[in-house]
């Protein structure tokens, strides 16, 4: 074993040199922003699979400009879609021929209540904006996806979840929000004021109104101690149950091998972050090492050797490469730009599947079979925890059982032929998840059939009926609704 490690250490510089040459040729690190401004009215989301011609793009900075945009849409007979950073990957922020409301300039952090531990923030602000604002108070965001460069409103619209096992989705941290309705009213929405809208808007993909600002709970910015352990995937359910008994642990990251060999989706590295001291920490934020992450990620995208190198470093050298203590805010302060990729032939997409905890091994076994058979370019596979929750009209959580979610980051072809293959194996994975008593996450490419959507989310038709009740003119529109509620492009 010691000889193998020495050989691997000698091999690392060689792989880095070779990989760097490939990286410099193929990488688009200096290619500019991933989401460029609309050219001739054509916009897309981060998947680069949904290029859509729109009539107008409007970037409001205040309520008056939002009102004017809706009035303009009515005058011109346009539908309206709502966008933040456009990291939803299934056209959820786009409506063909419509008006695209780009909310990223509507981005003020309005107020912080240090004593109550709350923040009021406009929906177009990014989580980076929020973290920078609350960090001097020793406060932090309770629920956040892996990266903090997404908008608050976008996160509400897909009802995000994160790696802190003490929380479920972002919904449980929302106290209230103001909603600009399709009819032009401004409504205060909470669990006690208009509770049905509260359940519909969070996780409602922008179909019920425009979220103006949100009152969110905060938590303490704790100092964490990092611990890492390698184990077999079959051990994880029991291992995680033990972790949950330690109330000091506030973040868990479980990564699976992506190397196409006997370790594929079997070897795991579990990283935990436990509170290392009493009280909140007030310290400076540290910038993310985007270039280094991008180098390793691009190498793993382009070759099997790159995957081996990345997994070797994650499994054996992550502790030495990263600090053993870190604050919650610095752990969350992550820039997603290292994921930028601009190839004309292929693109990166996300998928996520949820199922009862005890179904983790059979799901991963089925997933492995599909990945090998279809020669899928798997870039990342992680396991998340979803506690039981009953809130939300269409939710991936179960009201009674604990669930795991498997998050997949994949590189796929963009051609019609390649996308036809992706559609086929994605539908197979959806069926596997639902047969195991689970579901799949809705913000991603619309590969599922309507029958699969209904099997995974039995209340979806009722959800669509509520949408037409609150928006009878169907002025708020996106590709998700057009496909599954109106039967377009099936």
XYZ file of C-alpha atoms in Angstrom:
490
model
C 0.000 0.000 0.000
C 2.855 2.391 0.908
C 4.575 1.639 -2.451
C 1.327 2.365 -4.298
C 0.983 5.717 -2.537
C 4.571 6.662 -3.429
C 3.947 5.748 -7.067
C 0.777 7.805 -7.060
C 2.634 10.793 -5.607
C 5.232 10.531 -8.389
C 2.467 10.246 -10.976
C 0.576 13.341 -9.811
C 3.001 15.923 -11.290
C 3.078 14.021 -14.599
C -0.717 13.926 -14.788
C -0.921 17.591 -13.872
C 1.483 18.584 -16.662
C -0.351 16.499 -19.256
C -3.703 17.586 -17.935
C -2.698 21.233 -17.896
C -1.811 21.038 -21.583
C -5.235 19.575 -22.360
C -6.847 22.145 -20.079
C -5.201 25.105 -21.817
C -6.324 23.812 -25.201
C -9.888 22.880 -24.278
C -10.730 25.044 -21.282
C -12.727 28.238 -21.564
C -11.547 29.695 -18.274
C -11.013 33.057 -19.948
C -14.012 32.816 -22.253
C -16.104 35.285 -20.274
C -19.429 35.020 -18.430
C -21.363 31.810 -18.871
C -24.676 33.591 -19.328
C -24.070 36.238 -21.943
C -26.483 39.016 -22.786
C -29.255 38.120 -25.186
C -28.232 38.346 -28.823
C -31.113 39.177 -31.141
C -33.478 38.292 -28.354
C -32.163 34.735 -27.821
C -31.479 33.723 -24.213
C -30.632 30.447 -22.510
C -30.135 28.971 -19.072
C -26.951 27.471 -17.680
C -27.586 24.109 -19.382
C -27.183 25.673 -22.844
C -29.935 23.310 -23.982
C -32.795 25.813 -23.957
C -31.921 28.641 -26.348
C -35.153 30.635 -26.534
C -36.166 33.670 -28.559
C -37.889 36.241 -26.361
C -39.507 39.555 -27.257
C -37.963 41.609 -24.461
C -35.505 41.400 -21.579
C -36.244 43.812 -18.714
C -33.992 44.263 -15.662
C -36.049 46.088 -12.970
C -34.370 47.862 -10.074
C -37.481 48.730 -8.037
C -41.156 47.885 -7.615
C -42.263 50.619 -10.006
C -40.171 49.174 -12.833
C -41.613 45.708 -12.141
C -45.125 47.165 -12.350
C -44.219 48.880 -15.620
C -42.818 45.636 -17.037
C -46.050 43.751 -16.256
C -48.109 46.550 -17.773
C -45.962 46.469 -20.896
C -46.393 42.706 -21.157
C -50.166 43.062 -20.957
C -50.206 45.808 -23.577
C -48.149 43.729 -25.986
C -49.855 40.418 -25.179
C -46.650 38.842 -23.861
C -46.191 36.138 -21.282
C -43.651 36.805 -18.515
C -40.894 34.569 -17.190
C -38.733 35.346 -14.148
C -34.977 34.799 -14.038
C -32.120 35.184 -11.596
C -28.799 33.536 -12.405
C -30.659 30.983 -14.581
C -29.205 27.888 -12.947
C -32.487 26.033 -13.311
C -31.777 23.821 -16.296
C -35.125 23.037 -17.868
C -36.329 26.355 -19.260
C -37.999 27.248 -15.960
C -36.876 30.869 -16.418
C -37.803 31.131 -20.111
C -40.979 31.579 -22.148
C -40.791 31.625 -25.965
C -41.794 35.003 -27.392
C -42.319 36.426 -23.920
C -40.861 39.075 -21.667
C -37.947 37.917 -19.546
C -37.809 39.655 -16.173
C -34.138 39.627 -15.149
C -34.248 40.194 -11.377
C -30.500 40.412 -10.731
C -30.559 44.230 -10.389
C -33.294 43.994 -7.727
C -30.709 43.067 -5.140
C -30.716 45.132 -1.945
C -30.087 43.617 1.481
C -32.763 45.695 3.216
C -32.348 45.043 6.929
C -30.562 42.791 9.428
C -31.988 42.181 12.893
C -29.053 40.940 14.935
C -31.134 40.149 18.023
C -33.912 38.306 16.194
C -31.383 36.717 13.813
C -33.258 37.629 10.636
C -32.479 39.347 7.345
C -34.814 41.055 4.870
C -33.461 40.880 1.321
C -34.695 41.574 -2.201
C -35.154 38.502 -4.350
C -32.498 39.354 -6.948
C -29.678 39.474 -4.394
C -27.236 36.584 -4.450
C -26.335 34.562 -1.400
C -22.886 36.137 -1.640
C -24.589 39.497 -1.072
C -26.369 38.099 1.980
C -23.284 36.401 3.441
C -21.205 39.563 3.052
C -23.932 41.589 4.781
C -24.511 39.285 7.770
C -20.937 38.119 8.338
C -19.878 41.191 10.414
C -22.703 40.355 12.867
C -21.469 36.798 13.408
C -24.555 35.489 11.593
C -24.941 32.983 8.787
C -27.471 31.506 6.347
C -29.024 28.225 7.606
C -29.924 26.676 4.227
C -27.833 27.186 1.131
C -26.978 25.032 -1.868
C -23.320 24.217 -2.544
C -22.603 27.569 -4.171
C -23.468 31.074 -3.082
C -23.576 32.816 -6.463
C -27.303 32.090 -7.009
C -30.170 34.454 -6.215
C -32.422 34.313 -3.180
C -35.561 34.385 -5.327
C -34.304 31.588 -7.553
C -33.496 29.487 -4.497
C -37.041 29.979 -3.182
C -38.566 29.104 -6.533
C -36.898 25.662 -6.521
C -36.994 25.243 -2.708
C -33.302 24.415 -2.308
C -31.783 22.186 0.360
C -28.216 21.857 1.598
C -25.634 19.811 3.484
C -26.600 20.768 7.062
C -28.535 17.721 8.348
C -30.322 19.857 10.939
C -32.380 21.550 8.213
C -34.523 20.395 5.349
C -35.332 22.861 2.568
C -35.026 26.637 2.551
C -38.781 26.807 3.104
C -38.427 26.195 6.831
C -36.168 29.266 7.182
C -38.614 31.647 5.454
C -40.714 33.807 7.789
C -42.554 35.791 5.129
C -42.208 37.382 1.713
C -43.874 40.053 -0.378
C -45.416 38.831 -3.623
C -46.314 40.881 -6.697
C -49.230 38.958 -8.167
C -50.196 38.603 -11.849
C -53.156 40.928 -11.155
C -50.821 43.660 -9.885
C -51.351 43.384 -6.124
C -48.553 43.375 -3.555
C -49.322 40.744 -0.920
C -47.622 39.838 2.346
C -47.369 36.029 2.463
C -46.468 33.834 5.434
C -47.618 30.695 7.220
C -50.435 32.717 8.823
C -51.154 35.208 6.020
C -52.241 33.463 2.821
C -50.709 30.110 3.807
C -51.795 28.432 0.560
C -49.702 30.894 -1.445
C -46.820 30.287 0.962
C -46.958 26.582 0.069
C -47.361 27.240 -3.661
C -44.801 29.980 -4.275
C -41.857 28.304 -2.509
C -41.000 25.544 -4.936
C -43.473 27.020 -7.425
C -40.990 27.919 -10.188
C -42.149 31.505 -10.602
C -45.669 30.591 -11.725
C -47.692 32.341 -9.003
C -46.117 35.769 -8.711
C -42.903 37.746 -8.470
C -41.229 37.495 -5.064
C -40.135 41.018 -4.143
C -38.325 40.504 -0.838
C -37.995 37.819 1.802
C -37.679 37.747 5.597
C -35.319 34.871 6.430
C -34.073 33.262 9.624
C -30.337 33.331 10.263
C -28.102 31.189 12.450
C -24.754 31.667 14.180
C -21.547 31.749 12.169
C -19.806 28.938 14.030
C -16.200 27.872 13.803
C -16.000 24.282 12.512
C -13.544 21.440 12.935
C -13.178 19.313 9.817
C -13.073 15.505 9.908
C -12.794 13.147 6.950
C -13.246 9.415 6.579
C -13.258 6.958 3.684
C -15.772 4.105 3.660
C -17.760 1.769 1.458
C -21.125 2.967 0.139
C -22.919 0.063 1.832
C -21.765 1.398 5.216
C -23.085 4.915 4.762
C -26.659 4.560 6.028
C -25.501 3.204 9.406
C -22.563 5.637 9.510
C -24.857 8.596 8.857
C -27.260 7.486 11.588
C -24.326 7.624 14.008
C -23.357 11.072 12.722
C -26.884 12.367 13.351
C -26.524 11.567 17.060
C -23.721 14.156 17.290
C -25.545 17.474 17.583
C -22.299 19.425 17.051
C -22.098 18.302 13.405
C -23.636 20.977 11.190
C -22.410 19.996 7.726
C -21.952 16.627 6.040
C -20.518 16.108 2.546
C -20.555 12.547 1.190
C -18.742 12.159 -2.131
C -18.674 9.020 -4.269
C -15.972 7.826 -6.642
C -16.515 8.811 -10.282
C -13.596 6.702 -11.556
C -14.841 4.131 -14.125
C -13.328 1.109 -12.374
C -14.189 -1.171 -9.436
C -14.493 1.890 -7.134
C -17.223 3.571 -9.205
C -20.049 4.766 -6.915
C -18.748 2.424 -4.199
C -15.890 4.235 -2.501
C -16.974 7.241 -0.462
C -15.258 10.109 1.283
C -17.387 11.635 4.049
C -16.415 15.077 5.294
C -18.045 16.483 8.416
C -17.852 19.903 10.032
C -18.568 20.073 13.768
C -18.878 23.168 15.945
C -15.443 23.767 17.471
C -16.266 26.356 20.123
C -18.986 28.319 21.851
C -20.759 31.306 20.340
C -20.636 33.006 16.959
C -17.457 33.959 15.136
C -16.771 37.333 13.563
C -13.971 37.086 11.020
C -13.123 38.044 7.441
C -14.460 36.151 4.446
C -11.907 34.336 2.322
C -12.052 34.268 -1.466
C -12.605 30.930 -3.165
C -9.719 29.296 -5.078
C -11.706 29.125 -8.304
C -8.762 28.489 -10.653
C -7.586 25.398 -8.752
C -11.074 23.895 -8.538
C -11.570 24.574 -12.238
C -8.286 22.917 -13.183
C -9.154 19.651 -11.420
C -12.770 19.726 -12.585
C -11.849 20.317 -16.231
C -9.290 17.521 -16.091
C -11.913 15.094 -14.795
C -14.305 16.163 -17.531
C -11.839 15.462 -20.318
C -10.214 12.158 -19.357
C -10.298 9.061 -17.189
C -6.818 9.968 -15.915
C -8.236 13.303 -14.764
C -10.998 11.501 -12.877
C -8.446 9.243 -11.200
C -6.303 12.198 -10.200
C -9.228 14.165 -8.824
C -10.555 11.212 -6.809
C -7.069 10.368 -5.505
C -6.624 13.928 -4.242
C -10.130 14.026 -2.741
C -9.615 10.707 -0.979
C -6.039 11.122 0.224
C -5.061 14.783 0.328
C -8.191 16.847 0.937
C -7.357 17.274 4.635
C -3.915 18.616 3.884
C -5.071 20.806 0.982
C -7.838 22.515 2.948
C -7.838 24.067 6.448
C -8.905 21.855 9.348
C -10.920 24.713 10.848
C -13.258 26.990 8.933
C -16.233 29.214 9.704
C -19.681 28.384 8.430
C -19.689 31.501 6.231
C -16.351 30.664 4.647
C -17.567 27.117 4.036
C -20.680 28.494 2.310
C -18.938 31.327 0.448
C -18.427 29.334 -2.758
C -18.140 30.666 -6.301
C -19.790 28.452 -8.946
C -17.828 30.003 -11.821
C -15.314 27.130 -11.817
C -18.111 25.047 -13.383
C -18.277 27.297 -16.463
C -17.900 25.346 -19.687
C -18.551 26.513 -23.239
C -18.080 23.613 -25.689
C -20.362 23.561 -28.728
C -20.497 19.754 -28.662
C -21.358 19.047 -25.031
C -22.516 20.628 -21.792
C -22.772 19.913 -18.070
C -26.083 19.215 -16.377
C -27.353 18.383 -12.898
C -29.815 15.723 -11.830
C -30.998 14.642 -8.384
C -32.973 11.672 -7.131
C -34.567 11.215 -3.684
C -35.599 7.973 -1.991
C -35.918 6.373 1.471
C -32.584 6.089 3.312
C -32.585 2.305 3.142
C -32.812 2.450 -0.681
C -29.390 4.081 -1.134
C -27.522 0.900 -2.044
C -30.059 -0.426 -4.595
C -30.316 3.009 -6.217
C -26.526 3.345 -6.517
C -26.269 -0.199 -7.885
C -28.832 0.655 -10.576
C -27.131 3.970 -11.273
C -23.745 2.278 -11.667
C -25.190 -0.167 -14.173
C -26.590 2.700 -16.247
C -23.379 4.765 -16.066
C -21.268 1.806 -17.261
C -23.707 0.633 -19.937
C -24.247 4.095 -21.403
C -20.641 5.244 -20.928
C -21.870 8.345 -19.090
C -19.321 11.053 -18.344
C -20.023 11.366 -14.612
C -18.313 14.394 -13.042
C -19.649 14.265 -9.489
C -21.921 12.148 -7.307
C -22.782 13.187 -3.767
C -25.284 12.031 -1.162
C -27.520 14.488 0.722
C -29.923 14.025 3.617
C -33.561 15.129 3.513
C -35.400 15.027 6.877
C -39.172 14.462 7.029
C -41.151 17.636 6.222
C -44.807 18.263 5.434
C -44.630 21.844 4.092
C -44.753 22.592 0.375
C -47.355 21.848 -2.277
C -45.034 19.874 -4.557
C -42.101 18.746 -2.456
C -39.329 16.194 -2.730
C -39.398 15.584 1.043
C -41.562 12.932 2.656
C -43.851 13.920 5.552
C -42.970 10.734 7.440
C -39.645 9.234 6.343
C -36.001 10.249 6.147
C -34.606 10.372 2.634
C -31.267 10.507 0.898
C -30.762 12.486 -2.257
C -28.102 11.587 -4.827
C -26.872 14.651 -6.709
C -25.295 13.977 -10.105
C -23.205 16.346 -12.201
C -22.862 15.010 -15.725
C -21.325 15.971 -19.044
C -23.635 15.170 -21.961
C -23.783 15.803 -25.688
C -25.877 18.660 -27.049
C -26.849 17.107 -30.390
C -30.401 15.776 -30.884
C -29.024 12.233 -31.080
C -27.077 12.606 -27.847
C -30.018 14.207 -26.068
C -32.279 11.359 -27.169
C -29.947 8.933 -25.398
C -29.796 11.114 -22.286
C -33.595 11.258 -22.243
C -33.815 7.455 -22.351
C -31.421 6.722 -19.488
C -32.751 9.606 -17.394
C -36.248 8.166 -17.637
C -34.817 4.832 -16.525
C -33.291 6.471 -13.425
C -36.557 8.286 -12.656
C -38.424 4.973 -12.788
C -35.823 3.385 -10.512
C -36.210 6.164 -7.957
C -40.022 6.113 -7.952
C -40.101 2.308 -7.772
C -37.939 2.584 -4.640
C -40.526 4.933 -3.130
C -38.794 8.160 -4.107
C -38.906 11.030 -6.545
C -36.634 13.340 -8.548
C -35.801 17.065 -8.447
C -37.735 19.316 -10.818
C -35.379 22.257 -11.607
C -33.456 20.310 -14.208
C -33.874 19.385 -17.884
C -37.403 18.247 -18.769
C -36.575 14.663 -19.715
C -39.417 13.076 -17.713
C -42.709 12.127 -19.305
C -45.932 13.598 -17.920
C -46.766 10.146 -16.536
C -43.432 10.041 -14.691
C -44.011 13.526 -13.304
C -47.424 12.472 -11.976
C -46.002 9.285 -10.459
C -43.278 11.252 -8.666
C -45.520 14.206 -7.703
C -49.127 12.977 -7.374
C -50.444 16.525 -6.689
C -49.002 18.058 -9.852
C -52.349 18.429 -11.650
C -53.806 20.108 -8.572
C -50.749 22.404 -8.552
C -51.396 23.382 -12.173
C -55.096 23.983 -11.384
C -54.080 26.314 -8.537
C -51.838 28.169 -10.971
C -54.710 28.919 -13.338
C -56.883 29.950 -10.376
C -54.320 32.518 -9.201
C -53.282 33.491 -12.739
C -56.300 32.895 -15.017
C -54.698 34.807 -17.916
C -51.569 32.653 -17.564
C -49.363 35.709 -17.882
C -46.601 34.039 -15.840
C -45.216 31.280 -18.007
C -42.182 29.066 -18.526
C -41.172 25.978 -20.467
C -41.839 23.670 -17.518
C -45.493 24.765 -17.366
C -45.884 24.769 -21.152
C -44.656 21.196 -21.397
C -46.409 19.530 -18.496
C -49.563 21.600 -18.015
C -50.272 22.566 -21.615
C -48.761 19.545 -23.371
C -46.383 21.493 -25.613
C -43.260 19.816 -27.075
C -44.116 16.367 -25.751
